PDB file of C-alpha atoms in Angstrom:
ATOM      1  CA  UNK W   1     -10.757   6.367 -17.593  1.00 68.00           C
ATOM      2  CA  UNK W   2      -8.540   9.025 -15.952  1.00 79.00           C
ATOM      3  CA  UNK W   3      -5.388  10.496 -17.616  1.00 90.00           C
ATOM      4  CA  UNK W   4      -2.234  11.593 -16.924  1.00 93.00           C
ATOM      5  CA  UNK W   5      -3.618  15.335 -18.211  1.00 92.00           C
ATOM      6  CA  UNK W   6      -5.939  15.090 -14.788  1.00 92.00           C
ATOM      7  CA  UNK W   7      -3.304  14.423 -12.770  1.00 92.00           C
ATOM      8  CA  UNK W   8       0.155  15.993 -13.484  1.00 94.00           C
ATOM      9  CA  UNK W   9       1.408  19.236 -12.382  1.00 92.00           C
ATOM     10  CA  UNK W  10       2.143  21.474 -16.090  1.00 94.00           C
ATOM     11  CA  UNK W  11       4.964  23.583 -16.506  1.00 91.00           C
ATOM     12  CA  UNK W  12       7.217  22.117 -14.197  1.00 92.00           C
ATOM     13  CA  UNK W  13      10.629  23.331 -13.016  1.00 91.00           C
ATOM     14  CA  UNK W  14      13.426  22.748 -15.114  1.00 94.00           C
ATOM     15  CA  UNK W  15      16.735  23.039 -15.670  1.00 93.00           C
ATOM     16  CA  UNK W  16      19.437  22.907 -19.051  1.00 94.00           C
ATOM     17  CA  UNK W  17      22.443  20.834 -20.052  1.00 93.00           C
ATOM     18  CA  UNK W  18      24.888  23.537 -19.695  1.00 92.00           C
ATOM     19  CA  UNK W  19      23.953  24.260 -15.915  1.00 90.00           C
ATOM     20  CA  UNK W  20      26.662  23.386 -12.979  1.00 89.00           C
ATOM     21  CA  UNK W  21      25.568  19.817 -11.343  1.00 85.00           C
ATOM     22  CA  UNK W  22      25.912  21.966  -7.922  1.00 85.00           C
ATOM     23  CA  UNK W  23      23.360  24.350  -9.311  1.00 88.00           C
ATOM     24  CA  UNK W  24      20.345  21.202  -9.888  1.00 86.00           C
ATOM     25  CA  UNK W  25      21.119  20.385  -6.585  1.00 85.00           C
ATOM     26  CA  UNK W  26      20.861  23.624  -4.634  1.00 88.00           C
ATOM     27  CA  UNK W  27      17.290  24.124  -7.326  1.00 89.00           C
ATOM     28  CA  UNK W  28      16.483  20.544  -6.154  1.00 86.00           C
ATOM     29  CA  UNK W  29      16.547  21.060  -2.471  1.00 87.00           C
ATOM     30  CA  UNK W  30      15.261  24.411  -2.477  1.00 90.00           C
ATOM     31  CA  UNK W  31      12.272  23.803  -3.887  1.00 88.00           C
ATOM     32  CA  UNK W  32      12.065  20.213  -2.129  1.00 88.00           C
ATOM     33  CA  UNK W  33      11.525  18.171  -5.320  1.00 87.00           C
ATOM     34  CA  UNK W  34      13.908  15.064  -6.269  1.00 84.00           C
ATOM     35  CA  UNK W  35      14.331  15.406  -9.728  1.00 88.00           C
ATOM     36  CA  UNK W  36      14.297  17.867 -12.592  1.00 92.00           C
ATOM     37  CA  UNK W  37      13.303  17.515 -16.827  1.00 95.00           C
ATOM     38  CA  UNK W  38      16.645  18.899 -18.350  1.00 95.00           C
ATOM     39  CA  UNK W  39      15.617  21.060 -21.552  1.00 95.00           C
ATOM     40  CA  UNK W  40      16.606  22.920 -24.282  1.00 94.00           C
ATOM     41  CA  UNK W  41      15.736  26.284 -25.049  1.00 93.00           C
ATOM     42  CA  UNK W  42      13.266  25.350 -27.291  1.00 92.00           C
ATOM     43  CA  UNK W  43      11.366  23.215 -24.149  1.00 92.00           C
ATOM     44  CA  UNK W  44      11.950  20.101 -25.557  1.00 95.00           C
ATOM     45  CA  UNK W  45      12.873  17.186 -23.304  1.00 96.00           C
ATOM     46  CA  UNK W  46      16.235  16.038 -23.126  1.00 96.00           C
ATOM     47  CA  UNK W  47      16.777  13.720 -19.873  1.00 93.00           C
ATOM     48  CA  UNK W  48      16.312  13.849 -16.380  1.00 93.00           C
ATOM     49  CA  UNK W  49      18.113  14.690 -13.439  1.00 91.00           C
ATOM     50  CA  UNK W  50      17.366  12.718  -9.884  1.00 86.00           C
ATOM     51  CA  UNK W  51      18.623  12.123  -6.782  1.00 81.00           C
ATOM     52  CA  UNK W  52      20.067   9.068  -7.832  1.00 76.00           C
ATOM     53  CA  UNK W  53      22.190  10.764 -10.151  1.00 76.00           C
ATOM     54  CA  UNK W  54      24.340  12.179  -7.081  1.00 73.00           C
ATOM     55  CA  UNK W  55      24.877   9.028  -5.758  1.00 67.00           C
ATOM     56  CA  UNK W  56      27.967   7.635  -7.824  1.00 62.00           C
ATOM     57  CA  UNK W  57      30.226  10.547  -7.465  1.00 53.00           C
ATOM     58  CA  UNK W  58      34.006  10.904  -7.616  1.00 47.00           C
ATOM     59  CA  UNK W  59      33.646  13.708  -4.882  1.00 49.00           C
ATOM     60  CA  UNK W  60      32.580  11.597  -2.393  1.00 44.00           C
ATOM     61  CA  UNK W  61      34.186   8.156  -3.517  1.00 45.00           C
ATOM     62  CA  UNK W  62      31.062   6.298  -4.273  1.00 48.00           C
ATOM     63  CA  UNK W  63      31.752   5.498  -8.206  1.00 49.00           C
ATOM     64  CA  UNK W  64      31.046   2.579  -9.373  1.00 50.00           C
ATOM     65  CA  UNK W  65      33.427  -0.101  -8.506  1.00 53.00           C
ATOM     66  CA  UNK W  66      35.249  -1.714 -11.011  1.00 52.00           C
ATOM     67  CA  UNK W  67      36.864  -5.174 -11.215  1.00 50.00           C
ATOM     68  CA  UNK W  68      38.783  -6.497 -14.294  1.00 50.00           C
ATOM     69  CA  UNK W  69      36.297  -9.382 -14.953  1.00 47.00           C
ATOM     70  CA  UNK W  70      33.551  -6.108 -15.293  1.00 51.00           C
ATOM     71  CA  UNK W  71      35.790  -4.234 -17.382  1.00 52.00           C
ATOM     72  CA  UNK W  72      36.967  -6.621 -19.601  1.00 49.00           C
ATOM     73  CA  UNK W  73      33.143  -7.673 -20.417  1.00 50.00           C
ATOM     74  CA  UNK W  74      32.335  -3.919 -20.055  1.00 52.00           C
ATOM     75  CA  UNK W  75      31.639  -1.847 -23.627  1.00 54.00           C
ATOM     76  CA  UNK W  76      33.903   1.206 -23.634  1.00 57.00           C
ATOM     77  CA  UNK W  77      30.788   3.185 -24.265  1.00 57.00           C
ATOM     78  CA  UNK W  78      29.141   1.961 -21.467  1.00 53.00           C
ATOM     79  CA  UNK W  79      32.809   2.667 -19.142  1.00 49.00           C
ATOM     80  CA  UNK W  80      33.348   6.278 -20.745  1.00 52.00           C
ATOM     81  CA  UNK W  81      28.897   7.153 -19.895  1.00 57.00           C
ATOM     82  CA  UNK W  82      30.133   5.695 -16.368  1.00 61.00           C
ATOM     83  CA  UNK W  83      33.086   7.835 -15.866  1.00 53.00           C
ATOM     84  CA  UNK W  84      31.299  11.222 -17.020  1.00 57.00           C
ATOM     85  CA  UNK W  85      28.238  10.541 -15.068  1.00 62.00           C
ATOM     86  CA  UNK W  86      30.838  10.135 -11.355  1.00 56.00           C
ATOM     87  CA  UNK W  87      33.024  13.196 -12.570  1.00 55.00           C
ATOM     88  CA  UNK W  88      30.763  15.448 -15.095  1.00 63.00           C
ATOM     89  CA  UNK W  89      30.112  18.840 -13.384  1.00 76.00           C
ATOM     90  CA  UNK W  90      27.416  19.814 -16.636  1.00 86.00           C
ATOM     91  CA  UNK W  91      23.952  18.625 -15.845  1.00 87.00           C
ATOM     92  CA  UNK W  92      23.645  17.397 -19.292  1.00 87.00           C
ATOM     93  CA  UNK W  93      26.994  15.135 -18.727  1.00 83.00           C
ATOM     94  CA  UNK W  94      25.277  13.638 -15.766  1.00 84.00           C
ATOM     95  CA  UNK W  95      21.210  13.222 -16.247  1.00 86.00           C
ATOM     96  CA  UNK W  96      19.803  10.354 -17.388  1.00 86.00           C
ATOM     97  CA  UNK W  97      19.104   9.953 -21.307  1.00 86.00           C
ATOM     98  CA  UNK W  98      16.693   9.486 -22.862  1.00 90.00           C
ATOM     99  CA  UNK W  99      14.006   9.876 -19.620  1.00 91.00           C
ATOM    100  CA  UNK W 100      11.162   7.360 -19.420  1.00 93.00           C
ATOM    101  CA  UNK W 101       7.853  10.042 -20.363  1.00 95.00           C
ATOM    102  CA  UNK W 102       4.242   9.739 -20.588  1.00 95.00           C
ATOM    103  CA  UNK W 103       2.024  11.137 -23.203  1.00 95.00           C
ATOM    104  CA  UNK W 104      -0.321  13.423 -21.607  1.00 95.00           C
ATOM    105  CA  UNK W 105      -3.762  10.438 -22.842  1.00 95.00           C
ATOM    106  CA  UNK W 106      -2.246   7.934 -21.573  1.00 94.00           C
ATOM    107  CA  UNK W 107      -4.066   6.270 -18.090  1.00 92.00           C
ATOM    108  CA  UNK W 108      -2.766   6.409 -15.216  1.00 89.00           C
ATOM    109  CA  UNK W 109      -2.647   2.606 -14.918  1.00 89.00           C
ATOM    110  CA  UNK W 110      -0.255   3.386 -17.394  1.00 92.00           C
ATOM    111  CA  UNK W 111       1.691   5.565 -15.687  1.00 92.00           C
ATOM    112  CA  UNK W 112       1.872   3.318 -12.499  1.00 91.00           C
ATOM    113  CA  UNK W 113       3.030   0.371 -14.646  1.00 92.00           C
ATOM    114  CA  UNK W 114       5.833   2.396 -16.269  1.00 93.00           C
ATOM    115  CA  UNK W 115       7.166   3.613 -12.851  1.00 93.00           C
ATOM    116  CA  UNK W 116       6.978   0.162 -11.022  1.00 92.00           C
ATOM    117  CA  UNK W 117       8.825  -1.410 -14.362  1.00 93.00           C
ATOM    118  CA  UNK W 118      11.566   1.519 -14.597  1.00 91.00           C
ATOM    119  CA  UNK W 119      11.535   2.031 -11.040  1.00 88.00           C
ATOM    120  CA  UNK W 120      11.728   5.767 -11.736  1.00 89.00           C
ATOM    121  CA  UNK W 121       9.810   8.235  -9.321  1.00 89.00           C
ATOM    122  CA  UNK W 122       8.068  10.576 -11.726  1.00 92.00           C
ATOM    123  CA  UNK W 123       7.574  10.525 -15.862  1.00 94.00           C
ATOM    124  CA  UNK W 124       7.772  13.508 -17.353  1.00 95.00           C
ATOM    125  CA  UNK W 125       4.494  14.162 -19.680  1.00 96.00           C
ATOM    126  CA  UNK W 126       5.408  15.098 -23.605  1.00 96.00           C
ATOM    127  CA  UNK W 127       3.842  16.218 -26.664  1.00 94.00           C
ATOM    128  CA  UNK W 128       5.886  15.007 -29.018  1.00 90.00           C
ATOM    129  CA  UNK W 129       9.112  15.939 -27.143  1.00 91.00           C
ATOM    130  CA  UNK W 130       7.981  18.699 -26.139  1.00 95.00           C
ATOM    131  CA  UNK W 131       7.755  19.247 -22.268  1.00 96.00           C
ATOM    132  CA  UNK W 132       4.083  20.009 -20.885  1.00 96.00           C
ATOM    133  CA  UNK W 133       4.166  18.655 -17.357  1.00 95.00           C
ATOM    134  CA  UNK W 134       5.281  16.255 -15.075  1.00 95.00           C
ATOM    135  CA  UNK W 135       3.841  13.301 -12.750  1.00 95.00           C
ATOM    136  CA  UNK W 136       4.471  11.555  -9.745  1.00 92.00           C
ATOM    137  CA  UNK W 137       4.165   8.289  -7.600  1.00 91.00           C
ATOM    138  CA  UNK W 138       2.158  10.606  -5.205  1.00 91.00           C
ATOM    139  CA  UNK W 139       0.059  11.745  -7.923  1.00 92.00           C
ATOM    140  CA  UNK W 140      -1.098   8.534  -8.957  1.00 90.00           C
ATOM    141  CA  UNK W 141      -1.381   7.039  -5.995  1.00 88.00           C
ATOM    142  CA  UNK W 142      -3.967   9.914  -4.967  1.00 88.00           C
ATOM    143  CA  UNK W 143      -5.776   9.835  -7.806  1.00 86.00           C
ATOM    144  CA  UNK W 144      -6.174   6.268  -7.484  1.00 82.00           C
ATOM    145  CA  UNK W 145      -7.333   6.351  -3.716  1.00 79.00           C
ATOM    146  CA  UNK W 146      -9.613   8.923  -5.085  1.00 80.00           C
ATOM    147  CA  UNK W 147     -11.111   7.089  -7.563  1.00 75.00           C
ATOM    148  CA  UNK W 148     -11.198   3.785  -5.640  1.00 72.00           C
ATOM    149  CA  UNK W 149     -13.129   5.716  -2.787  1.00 73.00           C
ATOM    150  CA  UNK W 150     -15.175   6.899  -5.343  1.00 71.00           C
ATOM    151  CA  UNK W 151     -16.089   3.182  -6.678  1.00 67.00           C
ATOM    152  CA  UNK W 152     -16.800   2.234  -3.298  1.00 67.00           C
ATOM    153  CA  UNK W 153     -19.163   4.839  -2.360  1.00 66.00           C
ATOM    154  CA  UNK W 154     -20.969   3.829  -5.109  1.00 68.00           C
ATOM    155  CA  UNK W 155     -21.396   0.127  -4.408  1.00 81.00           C
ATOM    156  CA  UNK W 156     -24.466  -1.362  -2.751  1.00 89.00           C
ATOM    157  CA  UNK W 157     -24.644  -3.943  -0.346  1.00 92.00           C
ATOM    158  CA  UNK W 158     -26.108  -6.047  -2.920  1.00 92.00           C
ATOM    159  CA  UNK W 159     -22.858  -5.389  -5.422  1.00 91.00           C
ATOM    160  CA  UNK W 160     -20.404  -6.432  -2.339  1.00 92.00           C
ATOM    161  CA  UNK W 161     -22.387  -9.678  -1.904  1.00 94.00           C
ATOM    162  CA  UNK W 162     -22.136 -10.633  -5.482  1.00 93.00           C
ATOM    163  CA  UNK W 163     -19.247  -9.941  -6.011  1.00 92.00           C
ATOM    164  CA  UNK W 164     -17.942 -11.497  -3.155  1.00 94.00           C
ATOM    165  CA  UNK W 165     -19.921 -14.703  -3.467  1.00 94.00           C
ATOM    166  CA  UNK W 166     -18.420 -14.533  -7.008  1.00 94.00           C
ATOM    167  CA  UNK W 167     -14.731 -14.662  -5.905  1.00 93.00           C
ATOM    168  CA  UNK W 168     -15.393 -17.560  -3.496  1.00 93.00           C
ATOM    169  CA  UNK W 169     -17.542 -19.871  -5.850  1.00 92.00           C
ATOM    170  CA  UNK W 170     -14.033 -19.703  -7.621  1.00 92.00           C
ATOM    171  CA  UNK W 171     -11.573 -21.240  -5.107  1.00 91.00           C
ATOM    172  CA  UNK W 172     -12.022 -24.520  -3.993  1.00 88.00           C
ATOM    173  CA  UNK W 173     -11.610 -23.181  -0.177  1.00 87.00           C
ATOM    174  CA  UNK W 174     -14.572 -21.099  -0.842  1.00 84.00           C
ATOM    175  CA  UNK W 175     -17.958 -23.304  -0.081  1.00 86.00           C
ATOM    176  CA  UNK W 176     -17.848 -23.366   3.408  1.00 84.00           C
ATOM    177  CA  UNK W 177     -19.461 -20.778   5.070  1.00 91.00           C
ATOM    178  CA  UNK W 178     -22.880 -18.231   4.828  1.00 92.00           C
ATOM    179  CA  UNK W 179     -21.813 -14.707   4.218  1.00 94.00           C
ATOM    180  CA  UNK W 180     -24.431 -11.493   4.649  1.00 94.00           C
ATOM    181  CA  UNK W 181     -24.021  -8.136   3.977  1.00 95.00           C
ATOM    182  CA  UNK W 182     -25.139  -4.664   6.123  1.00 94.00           C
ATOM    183  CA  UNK W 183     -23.882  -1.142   4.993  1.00 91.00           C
ATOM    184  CA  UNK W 184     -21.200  -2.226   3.888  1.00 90.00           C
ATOM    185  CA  UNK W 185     -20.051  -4.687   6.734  1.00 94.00           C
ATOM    186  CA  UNK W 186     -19.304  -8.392   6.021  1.00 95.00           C
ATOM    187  CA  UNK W 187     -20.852 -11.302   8.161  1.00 96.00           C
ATOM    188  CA  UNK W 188     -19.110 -14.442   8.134  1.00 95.00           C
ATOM    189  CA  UNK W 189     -20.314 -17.827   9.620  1.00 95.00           C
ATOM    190  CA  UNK W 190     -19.528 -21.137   8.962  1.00 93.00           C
ATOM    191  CA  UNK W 191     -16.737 -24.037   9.746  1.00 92.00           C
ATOM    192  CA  UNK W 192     -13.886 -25.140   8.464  1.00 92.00           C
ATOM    193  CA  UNK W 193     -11.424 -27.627   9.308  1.00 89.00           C
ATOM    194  CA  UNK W 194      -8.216 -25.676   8.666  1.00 90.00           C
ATOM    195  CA  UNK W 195      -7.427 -22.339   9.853  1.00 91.00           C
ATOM    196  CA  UNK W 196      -5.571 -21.382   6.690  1.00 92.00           C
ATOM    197  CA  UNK W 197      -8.684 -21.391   5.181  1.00 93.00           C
ATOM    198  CA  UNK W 198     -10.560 -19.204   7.737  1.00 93.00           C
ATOM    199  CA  UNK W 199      -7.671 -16.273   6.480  1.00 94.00           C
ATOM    200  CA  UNK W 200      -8.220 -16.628   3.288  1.00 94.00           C
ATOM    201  CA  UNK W 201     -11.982 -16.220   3.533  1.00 94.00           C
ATOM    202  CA  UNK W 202     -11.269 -12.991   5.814  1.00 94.00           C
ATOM    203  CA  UNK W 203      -8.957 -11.825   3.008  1.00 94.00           C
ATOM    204  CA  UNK W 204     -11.311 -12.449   0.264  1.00 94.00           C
ATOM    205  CA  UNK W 205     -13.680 -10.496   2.245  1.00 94.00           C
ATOM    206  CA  UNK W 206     -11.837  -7.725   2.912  1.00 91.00           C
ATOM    207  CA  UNK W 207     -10.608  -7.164  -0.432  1.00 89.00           C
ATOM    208  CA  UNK W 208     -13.658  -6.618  -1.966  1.00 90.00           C
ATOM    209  CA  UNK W 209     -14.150  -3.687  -3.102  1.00 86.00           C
ATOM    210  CA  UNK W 210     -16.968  -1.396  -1.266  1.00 86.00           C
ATOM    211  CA  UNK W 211     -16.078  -3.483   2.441  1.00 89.00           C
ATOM    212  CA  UNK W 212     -16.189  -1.674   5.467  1.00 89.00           C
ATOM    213  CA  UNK W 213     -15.526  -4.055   8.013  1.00 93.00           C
ATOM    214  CA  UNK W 214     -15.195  -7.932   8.516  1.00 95.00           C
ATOM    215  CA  UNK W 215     -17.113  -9.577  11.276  1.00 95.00           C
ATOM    216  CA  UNK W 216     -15.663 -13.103  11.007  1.00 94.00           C
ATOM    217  CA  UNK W 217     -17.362 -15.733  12.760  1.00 95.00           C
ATOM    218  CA  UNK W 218     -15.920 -18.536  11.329  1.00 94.00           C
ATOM    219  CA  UNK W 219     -15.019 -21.444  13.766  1.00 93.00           C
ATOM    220  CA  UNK W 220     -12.280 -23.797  13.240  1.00 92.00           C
ATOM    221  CA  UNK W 221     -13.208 -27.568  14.249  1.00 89.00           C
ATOM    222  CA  UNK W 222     -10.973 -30.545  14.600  1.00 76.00           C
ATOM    223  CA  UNK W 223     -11.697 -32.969  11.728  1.00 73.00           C
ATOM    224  CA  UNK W 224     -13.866 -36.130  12.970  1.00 67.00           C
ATOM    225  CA  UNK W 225     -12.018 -39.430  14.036  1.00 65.00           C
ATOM    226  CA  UNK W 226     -11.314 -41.411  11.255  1.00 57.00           C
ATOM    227  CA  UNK W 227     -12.689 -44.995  12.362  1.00 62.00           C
ATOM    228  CA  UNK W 228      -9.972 -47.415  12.879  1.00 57.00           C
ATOM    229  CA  UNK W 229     -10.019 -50.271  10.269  1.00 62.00           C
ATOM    230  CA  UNK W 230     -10.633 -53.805  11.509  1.00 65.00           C
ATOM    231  CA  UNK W 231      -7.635 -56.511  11.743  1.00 64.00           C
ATOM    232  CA  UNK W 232      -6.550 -57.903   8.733  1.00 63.00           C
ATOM    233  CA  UNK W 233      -7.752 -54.803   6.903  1.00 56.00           C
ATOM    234  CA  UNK W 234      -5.770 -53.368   3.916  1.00 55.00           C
ATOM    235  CA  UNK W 235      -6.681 -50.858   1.195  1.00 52.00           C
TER     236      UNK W 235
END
């Protein structure tokens, strides 16, 4: 199983709490990154500043709108965090706190799940909290690709058939047609009666892991006549 140690970059660039918002930013697009661990001096982890975090400002008019309904249900913590984050001009008045990290063990299934569920764009990787590197969407979806390419190199033709013949002895769709399998390309021949089903075979197929190509020769026929009941016939 991979980790996040594998994968992340160490010793990022950061920044501290007491540096000018307008500082991040020029650091941020100089070095074409979109976000940056804040730290103290001793390198531990104190939040994260992100792209996003310019996005409500007072300078530009694009705080966050307020009604009276949403202030009167509003906490005044919540309202005061609000107001410093639109008009703070210290990084540590305007990063986000406490930052969703990784431990450097974890998998990288991990880390995917974590960014899809915060719907944050890199975790920064702690000991403890102390900073020791930093991961991205781009680093795990490379390291997945690689390790998915990997699995499929691997795979015979043998593996793709069973597997395959596996997933469609589960669905109820999945009995009507003869499959074979040639470096790595799928054969499909049968018929079926309903061209929904005829995709999902070809999707089955293709999903499999270690499949190159589909050749789908599945033909959709018109069901038979039904025979017309005689006079006087009910069911």
């Amino acid at each position: 199983m991979l980790q996040i140690r594998s994968i992340m970059t160490p010793n990022p660039t950061t920044i501290g709490p007491n540096v000018k918002i307008w500082e991040a930013a020029n650091a941020m697009v100089d070095r074409h990154i979109s976000g940056l661990p804040v730290v103290d001096q001793s390198g531990d982890l104190l939040g994260i500043i992100s792209e996003s975090d310019f996005l409500r400002r007072g300078e530009i008019h694009t705080q966050a709108p307020h009604s009276l309904w949403r202030d009167f249900f509003a906490s005044r913590g919540g309202l005061a965090e609000e107001y410093a984050k639109s008009f703070g001009n210290d990084v540590g008045e305007v990063m986000s706190s406490p930052a969703v990290t990784v431990q450097p063990d974890a998998s990288i299934e991990t880390a995917a799940k974590l960014m899809a569920e915060k719907n944050v764009k890199r975790l920064p990787v702690v000991e403890g909290n102390h900073l020791i590197g930093i991961v991205t969407r781009f680093d795990v979806m490379a390291a997945l690709v690689r390790e998915l390419t990997r699995h499929c190199a691997a795979r015979t033709d043998s593996d793709i058939q069973s597997a395959l013949e596996a997933e469609l002895a589960r669905q109820k769709w999945g009995d009507s047609v003869t499959l074979h399998v040639a470096d790595g390309v799928v054969t499909l021949e049968g018929r079926v009666l309903d061209s929904r089903e005829k995709t999902a075979l070809h999707v089955a197929a293709e999903n499999t892991i270690g499949v190159k190509r589909v050749d789908d020769r599945v033909q959709v026929v018109a069901p038979p006549d039904m025979p017309v009941p005689p006079p006087g016939f009910y069911l």
